[in-house]
C-alpha cells in the first residue's frame, strides 16, 4: 500500500523523530506527562475543597467560578500555545506555561478573598492550557508516527488517572494541611519539571522572524470563552437572562471575524489550510461530538445514579472507577495496536458504536437494577472512551505536517472542551424538557409530594418519600432520563457516521 507522507497538499516532507527514543527524549516525555498530570489534576482537585474555601473566604455565590475560571482560560489559550510552539519551539513555550502555572498556583494559595482566588485561577488556567497542549504536541514531535500512538496511550492513561485522583487528593490535602496546599503542592513538582525540561529538551533554532497573529488569538479566545461560558451559564437553575442570549451572538460573531482574520494573516493561529485535509476536518468534528457525549454527560450520570440509588457522592464516585480503569487499559492497548499495525480507523468507529448501544442499554436501568450491573455499564463506557480520545489525537497528528502539529493539537483540544461545554448545555436542556413532560404525567397526590417537580428532585428528597410514592416518582424520573439517553445514542450514531467517513490509511513507521 502506498502511503502519502505529505498529508496536506503542497506541504514539504519534514524529518521525523527517531524511531528508538534516547534517554534525553524519554526524560522530556516523562516531564511532559508530569506537566499534563498537574494541569488536568487542577481541573478536578478543587471540587472537594470548594466547600471549605467558600466557608473561609465567603461570597458563596461565586462558588462555581473557582472551577469555571480555570476551564474558561484553559480553553481560550489552547490553540495559541500550539501555534507558538510550532513557530518558536516547544521548549520555550512549555517552560513559559509552567512558570505561569506556578505563579497562578502560588497566587491561589495566597488568595485573601474569593475574587482574588478566581483571578488567580484564570492565571493558573492560562498556564495549565499551555501545559496540556504542549505536552500532547511534544509527544507528537518526540516520536515517530506510529510510536506516537503508544506514547499517547500512556498520556491518556495519565489523564484518566488525574481525573480519578483529583477529587480524592483535594479532599485529603484539605483535611490534612488546609485548602491552600491544594494549590501550593504544585510548586515543588512544577519546579522539578521545569528543571527537567530545561536540561533535557533541545531548543528549536528559529530561522526567521515570525509575525504572531495576536488578533486571531484574541478573537479565538473571545469566541471560545463566550461559547464555553454560555455552556456553563445556560443550565443555571435561576433561568435564562440577557447573557443566555448575548453570549452565543458574541461567540458566533467573534468566530466569523476570526475566520476572516485567519485568511489574511501571514502566520495564522489556526492555519485554515489544515481543513483542506479530510482527516483533520473529520477528526475535529468527531472530537466536538465526543465532548458532548462523554465529558458533557458525566454530571448527569452522577445526578442520575445518586437519585435512583440513594447513594451519597462518595459512594457514587466509586461507580465511576470502572470507567476510568477500563479507559486507561484500553488507551494503552489501542496505542500498542496502532504502533504495531499503523491502522486506527476501526477504533473510533467501534467506540461510537459501543457508545450508542450503551446509551440504549441505559434505558433498561432503573431503581431496582443491581449496582454491579451499573458498574459494568460504566466499565463499557470507559472502553468507548479509551478507543476514541487518544486515537483521535494520533489521527490528527499523523495527518498534520510536523510544523503544524501544535496547531492541530490545540485544535482538537479546544474542540473537546467546546463539545463538553455544549454537552452540558444541550444535555441539560433535553433532560429538563423530558422531566417536565414526565412531571405532567404524575398523579396529583404524587406531584404534590415533590416540591419543584422532577427537575428539582434531589437524592435527599427522593429518599424522604414514602415507599409507594418513591416508586412512582423514580419510575417517571428514569423515563425522563431515558429520553436523554436516546438523544445521546443519536449523537453517538452521528459521530459514528463521521468516523466511517475517515480514510482507512496506514500510518507509516517513519515519515
XYZ file of C-alpha atoms in Angstrom:
511
model
C 0.000 0.000 0.000
C 1.343 3.421 -0.900
C 1.188 5.990 1.874
C 1.466 9.708 1.244
C 3.941 11.116 3.760
C 2.918 14.666 2.930
C -0.572 14.805 4.453
C -1.507 18.248 3.179
C -1.296 19.044 -0.472
C 1.777 21.111 -1.207
C 3.471 20.538 2.134
C 7.091 19.517 2.067
C 8.187 16.369 3.859
C 9.685 17.073 7.275
C 12.235 14.912 9.058
C 10.652 12.711 11.682
C 11.825 11.878 15.177
C 13.943 8.752 15.546
C 12.028 5.501 15.935
C 14.012 4.482 19.039
C 13.963 7.255 21.640
C 17.150 8.003 23.553
C 17.374 8.760 27.264
C 17.018 12.518 26.806
C 13.843 12.001 24.784
C 12.360 9.767 27.470
C 13.256 12.311 30.157
C 11.449 15.046 28.224
C 8.493 12.698 27.712
C 8.390 11.978 31.444
C 8.431 15.708 32.148
C 5.597 16.242 29.660
C 3.500 13.585 31.422
C 4.020 15.206 34.824
C 3.188 18.640 33.389
C -0.025 17.293 31.863
C -0.844 15.482 35.118
C -0.589 18.754 37.071
C -2.743 20.660 34.579
C -5.525 18.055 34.415
C -5.397 17.344 38.159
C -6.154 21.000 38.891
C -9.394 20.738 36.925
C -10.760 18.272 39.496
C -8.729 18.679 42.691
C -10.569 21.822 43.732
C -14.018 20.131 43.728
C -13.810 18.622 47.221
C -12.003 21.664 48.640
C -14.611 24.193 47.467
C -16.957 23.954 50.482
C -14.037 24.681 52.833
C -12.779 27.501 50.604
C -16.220 29.123 50.468
C -16.569 28.779 54.233
C -13.301 30.663 54.842
C -13.361 33.252 52.056
C -17.126 33.863 51.932
C -19.066 35.012 48.844
C -20.729 31.651 48.341
C -22.478 32.958 45.204
C -19.064 32.985 43.462
C -18.511 29.318 44.375
C -18.840 27.960 40.808
C -16.437 30.477 39.316
C -13.455 28.873 41.061
C -13.842 25.911 38.712
C -15.199 27.751 35.669
C -12.396 30.342 35.627
C -9.796 27.601 35.137
C -11.827 25.858 32.423
C -12.524 29.063 30.508
C -8.928 30.278 30.451
C -7.603 26.807 29.600
C -9.919 26.506 26.605
C -9.231 30.044 25.392
C -5.446 29.731 25.156
C -5.064 26.146 23.839
C -4.639 26.922 20.088
C -2.434 29.942 20.857
C 0.103 27.793 22.697
C 0.029 25.182 19.956
C 0.867 27.718 17.257
C 3.554 29.492 19.292
C 5.215 26.131 19.872
C 5.209 25.479 16.122
C 6.819 28.873 15.494
C 9.379 29.213 18.280
C 9.898 25.683 19.541
C 8.094 23.676 22.184
C 10.745 24.136 24.892
C 10.396 27.881 25.398
C 6.624 27.744 25.178
C 6.140 24.910 27.655
C 8.592 26.497 30.104
C 6.625 29.738 29.900
C 3.413 27.791 30.547
C 4.949 26.092 33.586
C 6.095 29.431 35.039
C 2.623 30.958 34.558
C 1.020 27.861 36.078
C 3.307 28.034 39.123
C 2.728 31.768 39.612
C -1.003 31.155 39.358
C -0.796 28.254 41.823
C 1.123 30.399 44.326
C -1.409 33.209 43.910
C -4.266 30.740 44.528
C -2.588 29.515 47.715
C -2.146 33.090 48.944
C -5.642 34.311 47.967
C -7.314 36.551 50.560
C -10.805 36.656 49.010
C -12.975 34.705 46.613
C -12.434 37.368 43.949
C -8.639 37.144 44.239
C -8.827 33.338 44.094
C -10.876 33.475 40.891
C -8.384 35.907 39.307
C -5.527 33.609 40.304
C -7.359 30.624 38.812
C -7.561 32.476 35.494
C -3.775 32.910 35.527
C -3.302 29.291 36.575
C -5.587 28.170 33.721
C -3.619 30.214 31.178
C -0.569 28.219 32.203
C -2.481 24.938 32.501
C -3.854 25.215 28.966
C -0.312 25.569 27.673
C 0.814 22.528 29.658
C -1.859 20.244 28.194
C -1.484 21.306 24.575
C 2.315 21.459 24.734
C 2.511 18.013 26.363
C 0.489 16.366 23.581
C 2.366 18.334 20.906
C 5.738 17.406 22.435
C 4.813 13.736 22.163
C 3.925 14.328 18.520
C 7.375 15.784 17.873
C 9.426 13.451 20.058
C 8.324 10.186 18.469
C 7.799 8.762 15.009
C 4.281 8.457 13.510
C 3.419 5.010 14.865
C 5.299 5.331 18.137
C 3.178 8.378 18.940
C 0.188 6.079 19.344
C 1.895 4.034 22.049
C 3.127 7.052 23.993
C -0.128 8.978 23.533
C -1.824 5.923 25.024
C 0.264 6.306 28.173
C -0.552 10.017 28.276
C -4.281 9.236 28.065
C -3.826 6.852 30.997
C -2.204 9.689 32.959
C -5.124 11.965 32.014
C -7.624 9.388 33.313
C -5.582 8.812 36.492
C -5.502 12.521 37.293
C -9.282 12.688 36.837
C -9.692 9.848 39.366
C -7.219 11.191 41.912
C -8.262 14.839 41.678
C -11.310 14.893 43.972
C -9.743 12.340 46.347
C -6.449 14.245 46.601
C -8.269 17.531 47.101
C -10.256 16.097 49.993
C -7.252 14.558 51.744
C -4.963 17.568 51.285
C -7.673 19.917 52.581
C -8.276 17.729 55.623
C -4.601 17.241 56.495
C -2.934 20.512 55.516
C -5.653 23.025 54.637
C -7.170 24.053 51.289
C -4.291 26.371 50.340
C -1.991 23.365 49.904
C -4.301 22.059 47.174
C -2.614 24.744 45.041
C 0.770 25.138 46.746
C 1.601 21.450 46.258
C 2.144 22.276 42.571
C 5.193 24.418 43.344
C 7.839 21.787 44.196
C 6.591 19.404 41.490
C 6.472 22.165 38.882
C 9.994 23.352 39.689
C 11.320 19.820 39.168
C 9.528 19.552 35.802
C 10.838 22.981 34.778
C 14.408 21.935 35.564
C 13.978 18.603 33.787
C 12.731 20.190 30.559
C 15.365 22.956 30.724
C 18.184 20.406 30.938
C 16.949 17.569 28.723
C 14.989 19.256 25.932
C 16.690 20.791 22.903
C 15.783 24.294 21.791
C 14.495 24.961 18.293
C 16.617 27.216 16.128
C 14.371 29.975 14.755
C 15.484 30.626 11.184
C 13.261 33.607 10.510
C 11.340 36.364 12.216
C 7.767 35.305 12.874
C 4.721 37.524 12.889
C 2.456 36.451 15.739
C -1.237 36.555 14.899
C -2.347 38.430 18.021
C -5.698 39.487 16.558
C -6.563 35.906 15.623
C -5.580 34.704 19.090
C -7.744 37.315 20.815
C -10.756 36.628 18.574
C -10.445 32.884 19.083
C -10.175 33.376 22.855
C -13.292 35.597 22.846
C -15.281 33.117 20.739
C -14.228 30.148 22.873
C -14.819 31.933 26.179
C -18.286 33.083 25.097
C -19.325 29.611 23.943
C -17.832 27.743 26.928
C -19.281 30.193 29.458
C -22.649 30.007 27.724
C -22.492 26.237 28.121
C -21.935 26.644 31.869
C -24.406 29.516 32.249
C -27.348 28.184 30.270
C -28.007 25.362 32.775
C -28.261 27.881 35.627
C -31.406 26.928 37.590
C -32.402 30.597 38.003
C -33.441 30.579 34.344
C -32.387 32.459 31.193
C -31.245 36.065 31.315
C -29.562 38.544 28.976
C -26.283 36.594 28.978
C -28.066 33.451 27.823
C -28.966 35.195 24.560
C -25.973 37.557 24.221
C -23.171 35.024 24.619
C -23.986 32.903 21.519
C -24.179 36.080 19.424
C -20.807 37.251 20.739
C -19.273 33.813 20.211
C -20.553 33.359 16.659
C -19.640 36.933 15.710
C -16.102 36.530 17.049
C -15.770 33.165 15.250
C -16.767 34.683 11.887
C -14.373 37.596 12.388
C -11.685 35.073 13.352
C -12.083 33.181 10.069
C -11.825 36.430 8.076
C -8.701 37.395 10.041
C -7.057 33.990 9.569
C -7.497 34.208 5.799
C -5.405 37.374 5.766
C -2.841 36.552 8.491
C 0.716 35.757 7.419
C 1.049 33.081 10.129
C -2.459 32.321 11.434
C -3.052 30.807 14.867
C -5.121 28.065 13.218
C -3.938 27.651 9.610
C -7.143 27.249 7.599
C -5.228 25.064 5.153
C -5.438 22.335 7.805
C -9.129 21.964 6.991
C -8.261 21.111 3.410
C -7.182 17.793 4.854
C -10.113 15.374 5.059
C -8.831 13.607 8.184
C -8.254 16.800 10.190
C -11.733 18.136 9.389
C -13.465 14.863 10.301
C -11.427 14.331 13.476
C -12.220 17.876 14.665
C -15.964 17.310 14.167
C -15.848 13.921 15.859
C -13.882 15.362 18.792
C -16.532 18.028 19.283
C -19.295 15.387 19.304
C -17.199 13.153 21.572
C -17.013 16.002 24.063
C -20.817 16.220 24.053
C -21.427 12.515 24.743
C -18.578 11.879 27.202
C -17.302 14.852 29.203
C -20.598 16.671 28.633
C -22.684 13.982 30.317
C -20.612 12.999 33.378
C -22.540 15.473 35.528
C -25.867 13.909 34.557
C -24.590 10.375 35.164
C -23.690 11.382 38.729
C -27.063 13.033 39.302
C -28.979 10.063 37.878
C -27.113 7.478 39.937
C -27.478 9.441 43.172
C -31.215 9.879 42.778
C -32.156 6.339 41.741
C -29.773 4.540 44.132
C -29.900 6.902 47.098
C -26.099 6.717 47.368
C -24.049 9.670 48.553
C -21.481 11.466 46.369
C -18.578 9.357 47.677
C -20.390 6.073 47.010
C -21.443 7.150 43.532
C -17.845 8.168 42.884
C -16.886 4.506 43.100
C -19.256 3.779 40.186
C -17.007 5.937 38.014
C -13.878 3.940 38.869
C -14.636 1.116 36.369
C -14.920 3.689 33.564
C -11.596 5.256 34.480
C -9.866 1.890 34.840
C -11.057 0.457 31.515
C -10.348 3.756 29.758
C -6.727 3.634 30.965
C -6.232 -0.005 29.968
C -7.892 0.304 26.559
C -5.998 3.523 25.755
C -2.669 1.804 26.313
C -3.705 -1.319 24.375
C -5.025 0.795 21.487
C -1.743 2.693 21.352
C 0.252 -0.530 21.114
C -2.013 -1.918 18.388
C -1.651 1.243 16.293
C 2.115 1.211 16.843
C 2.248 -2.375 15.562
C -0.190 -2.137 12.628
C -0.469 1.554 11.735
C -4.262 1.144 11.484
C -6.661 3.158 13.627
C -9.936 3.834 11.773
C -11.823 0.859 13.216
C -11.203 2.067 16.774
C -13.234 5.310 16.819
C -15.913 3.611 14.699
C -16.151 0.846 17.306
C -16.056 3.425 20.118
C -19.076 5.285 18.769
C -20.988 2.060 18.041
C -20.349 0.805 21.584
C -21.387 4.180 22.982
C -24.661 4.185 21.035
C -25.534 0.650 22.168
C -24.569 1.536 25.730
C -26.926 4.513 25.818
C -29.734 2.277 24.624
C -28.741 -0.182 27.353
C -29.079 2.544 29.985
C -32.765 2.879 29.125
C -33.267 -0.506 30.846
C -31.667 0.735 34.095
C -33.969 1.713 36.958
C -34.021 1.926 40.752
C -34.096 -1.886 41.006
C -31.045 -2.512 38.804
C -28.208 -4.153 40.796
C -25.247 -1.889 41.456
C -22.839 -4.369 39.846
C -24.689 -4.003 36.526
C -24.368 -0.202 36.742
C -20.639 -0.612 37.411
C -20.358 -2.987 34.444
C -22.073 -0.468 32.169
C -19.658 2.231 33.341
C -16.763 -0.101 32.515
C -18.134 -0.398 28.965
C -18.377 3.397 28.866
C -14.663 3.511 29.670
C -13.931 1.142 26.774
C -15.694 3.539 24.430
C -13.622 6.465 25.726
C -10.389 4.505 25.522
C -10.972 3.704 21.856
C -11.503 7.315 20.824
C -9.727 10.022 22.830
C -6.066 9.312 22.245
C -6.781 7.560 18.921
C -8.237 10.776 17.516
C -5.183 12.674 18.782
C -2.907 10.210 16.968
C -5.010 10.533 13.800
C -4.856 14.328 13.655
C -1.123 14.423 14.439
C -0.445 11.832 11.736
C -2.409 13.920 9.221
C -0.788 17.269 10.052
C 2.662 18.309 8.813
C 5.246 18.287 11.601
C 5.459 22.085 11.521
C 1.699 22.307 12.275
C 1.426 19.609 14.944
C 0.994 22.190 17.708
C -1.810 23.997 15.889
C -3.570 20.705 15.147
C -3.190 19.548 18.762
C -4.594 22.831 20.058
C -7.487 22.496 17.618
C -8.569 19.059 18.834
C -8.101 20.047 22.490
C -10.302 23.067 22.013
C -12.924 21.064 20.085
C -13.243 18.659 23.007
C -13.584 21.490 25.520
C -16.252 23.253 23.480
C -18.044 19.935 22.955
C -18.032 19.258 26.705
C -19.438 22.711 27.429
C -22.117 22.456 24.752
C -22.880 18.967 26.026
C -23.591 20.321 29.487
C -25.987 22.857 27.979
C -27.736 20.696 25.375
C -27.922 17.581 27.535
C -29.270 19.686 30.391
C -31.939 21.170 28.129
C -33.016 17.721 26.879
C -33.113 16.363 30.432
C -35.134 19.332 31.727
C -37.641 19.079 28.871
C -38.083 15.323 29.312
C -38.504 15.522 33.097
C -41.011 18.362 32.681
C -43.046 16.151 30.346
C -42.902 13.273 32.814
C -43.833 15.568 35.698
C -47.093 16.411 33.932
C -47.935 12.689 33.892
C -47.597 12.262 37.659
C -50.796 11.711 39.676
C -51.803 14.878 41.527
C -51.086 13.494 45.009
C -47.640 12.232 43.943
C -46.754 15.514 42.212
C -47.653 17.420 45.386
C -45.093 15.352 47.310
C -42.245 16.529 45.057
C -41.660 20.270 45.592
C -40.464 21.886 42.372
C -41.257 18.795 40.282
C -38.955 16.126 38.871
C -36.451 18.701 37.594
C -35.764 19.683 41.212
C -35.673 16.113 42.550
C -32.615 15.525 44.707
C -31.323 12.354 46.375
C -32.389 13.763 49.745
C -35.954 14.479 48.590
C -36.271 11.093 46.891
C -35.039 9.250 49.992
C -37.601 11.045 52.171
C -40.635 9.988 50.127
C -42.947 7.165 51.235
C -42.106 3.855 49.554
C -45.127 3.767 47.218
C -44.708 7.413 46.228
C -40.970 6.976 45.637
C -41.641 4.037 43.304
C -43.912 6.163 41.109
C -41.615 9.188 41.190
C -38.484 7.194 40.307
C -40.346 5.397 37.516
C -41.151 8.711 35.828
C -37.694 10.057 36.646
C -35.975 7.175 34.835
C -38.410 7.584 31.919
C -37.304 11.215 31.611
C -33.632 10.250 31.664
C -34.308 7.573 29.056
C -35.111 10.399 26.641
C -31.689 11.894 27.355
C -30.001 8.518 26.837
C -31.720 8.046 23.475
C -30.681 11.557 22.446
C -27.074 10.721 23.360
C -27.351 7.476 21.393
C -28.352 9.543 18.350
C -25.312 11.815 18.818
C -23.098 8.726 19.055
C -24.585 7.452 15.787
C -23.889 10.806 14.119
C -20.298 10.670 15.354
C -20.015 7.086 14.080
C -21.159 8.203 10.618
C -18.390 10.797 10.579
C -15.771 8.263 11.718
C -16.853 5.879 8.963
C -16.037 8.698 6.530
C -12.390 8.656 7.666
C -9.968 7.241 5.120
C -8.591 3.847 6.114
C -4.953 4.913 5.954
C -1.951 3.134 7.399
C 0.367 5.325 9.446
C 3.956 4.823 8.224
C 6.521 3.619 10.721
C 8.648 6.665 9.888
C 7.878 9.775 7.903
